[in-house]
Amino acid sequence: MKAKNQRLVLVAAAAFALLAAVLLAMWGLKDRASYFFTPADIAAGKATDGQAMRLGGMVERGSIKREPDGVTIRFIITDGKARTPVTYRGIVPDLFREGSGAVAEGHLQNRTFVADTILAKHDERYMPPELGNLAAEHKAGKTLEK
């Protein structure tokens, strides 16, 4: 085999290996990739049932209800434009409370978000970039209500 043909075989093998690596990475991430949505996005119909996603916003005051089984809770996440009911079964983080920011991971089922994981905000400064300045507006609204 000539040197020119050997280089061509090496380039083809490298291209095949690169393509195989990209396809394996895409296949591995297919079920794990989740996109961030706000309640307004869900109300606008941008999310579909069964799609893995993250839902972020503020936990609406007075919306947390515990089911009789003691481990299932229902609450509402709002972004000030829309509201999305959430169902979660499990132990919530210590920082999870009404009026604070939260991010839920799960899927949408019949317009209700079924959460697998609840992430409460770490401190007052954290807010998903998609929600902008909602925490400050929520706090300002709370001050005006008093």
XYZ file of C-alpha atoms in Angstrom:
146
model
C 0.000 0.000 0.000
C 1.361 3.393 -0.919
C 1.991 6.063 1.719
C -0.742 8.250 0.229
C -3.300 5.464 0.608
C -2.152 4.744 4.174
C -2.777 8.394 5.160
C -6.205 8.255 3.550
C -7.082 5.135 5.562
C -5.844 6.799 8.769
C -7.914 9.952 8.110
C -10.994 7.846 7.367
C -10.496 5.797 10.549
C -10.053 8.972 12.616
C -13.200 10.516 11.106
C -15.150 7.323 11.828
C -13.906 7.256 15.439
C -14.837 10.924 15.922
C -18.320 10.362 14.479
C -18.820 7.311 16.703
C -17.771 9.321 19.793
C -20.212 12.132 18.964
C -23.058 9.669 18.400
C -22.327 7.876 21.683
C -22.280 11.189 23.570
C -25.590 12.249 22.011
C -27.157 8.883 22.819
C -25.919 9.082 26.421
C -27.339 12.588 26.931
C -30.644 11.929 25.192
C -32.577 11.034 28.332
C -30.587 13.165 30.728
C -30.741 16.546 29.050
C -33.316 18.776 30.641
C -34.206 22.298 29.667
C -35.189 25.112 31.966
C -38.752 26.424 31.742
C -40.679 29.062 33.637
C -44.397 28.828 34.429
C -44.999 31.382 31.656
C -43.238 29.066 29.179
C -45.464 26.183 30.242
C -48.591 28.344 30.004
C -47.491 29.344 26.496
C -47.322 25.672 25.522
C -43.561 25.532 24.997
C -43.248 22.350 27.093
C -44.737 18.980 26.277
C -45.948 16.218 28.569
C -43.312 13.682 29.535
C -40.351 15.845 28.530
C -37.558 15.988 31.140
C -37.195 19.602 32.261
C -36.445 22.007 35.058
C -39.087 24.379 36.320
C -37.996 27.475 38.198
C -39.712 30.273 40.019
C -41.015 31.369 43.388
C -43.053 29.091 45.649
C -46.410 30.838 45.967
C -47.359 31.823 49.505
C -50.069 29.639 51.039
C -49.802 27.021 48.312
C -47.879 24.235 50.072
C -50.253 21.393 50.966
C -49.186 18.055 52.455
C -51.050 14.915 51.491
C -52.244 12.504 54.226
C -49.416 10.075 53.361
C -46.942 12.616 54.810
C -44.415 12.472 51.988
C -46.338 13.962 49.069
C -46.629 17.715 48.843
C -48.386 19.946 46.367
C -47.488 23.560 45.775
C -47.514 26.216 43.089
C -44.495 27.771 41.399
C -45.035 31.185 39.898
C -42.953 33.624 37.912
C -45.361 36.520 38.335
C -46.906 35.901 34.890
C -48.242 32.357 35.269
C -48.633 29.620 37.851
C -47.788 25.924 37.575
C -48.990 23.317 40.092
C -46.253 20.942 41.253
C -46.473 17.539 42.920
C -43.445 16.154 44.733
C -43.024 12.950 46.704
C -40.075 12.947 49.078
C -38.172 15.022 51.576
C -37.848 18.669 50.658
C -34.634 20.647 51.259
C -34.372 22.694 54.452
C -34.398 25.966 52.519
C -37.637 25.100 50.698
C -40.427 27.380 51.908
C -43.221 29.596 50.679
C -42.115 32.822 49.070
C -38.632 31.571 48.233
C -37.057 30.544 44.957
C -37.005 26.915 43.910
C -36.061 24.812 40.922
C -37.850 21.505 40.368
C -36.573 18.747 38.081
C -39.114 16.373 36.587
C -41.704 16.291 33.855
C -45.063 17.731 32.960
C -48.106 15.471 33.233
C -51.568 16.818 32.374
C -50.513 20.448 33.029
C -49.143 19.477 36.472
C -45.403 19.332 37.014
C -44.346 16.048 38.652
C -41.037 16.748 40.370
C -38.346 14.159 40.987
C -35.983 16.615 42.698
C -36.500 19.946 44.420
C -33.645 22.427 44.622
C -34.145 25.339 46.971
C -32.145 28.471 46.417
C -28.881 28.657 48.300
C -29.041 32.278 49.287
C -30.926 35.434 48.433
C -28.646 36.311 45.546
C -29.188 33.109 43.556
C -31.820 33.160 40.857
C -31.822 31.365 37.510
C -30.878 33.882 34.814
C -34.115 33.157 32.939
C -36.121 34.580 35.831
C -34.175 37.825 35.923
C -34.901 39.979 38.931
C -38.014 38.141 40.134
C -36.707 37.616 43.699
C -36.129 41.345 44.173
C -39.551 42.168 42.705
C -41.184 39.534 44.901
C -39.484 40.984 47.982
C -40.483 44.531 46.970
C -44.085 43.401 46.487
C -44.040 41.774 49.911
C -42.815 45.043 51.452
C -45.535 47.030 49.724
C -48.212 44.618 50.980
C -47.247 45.277 54.616
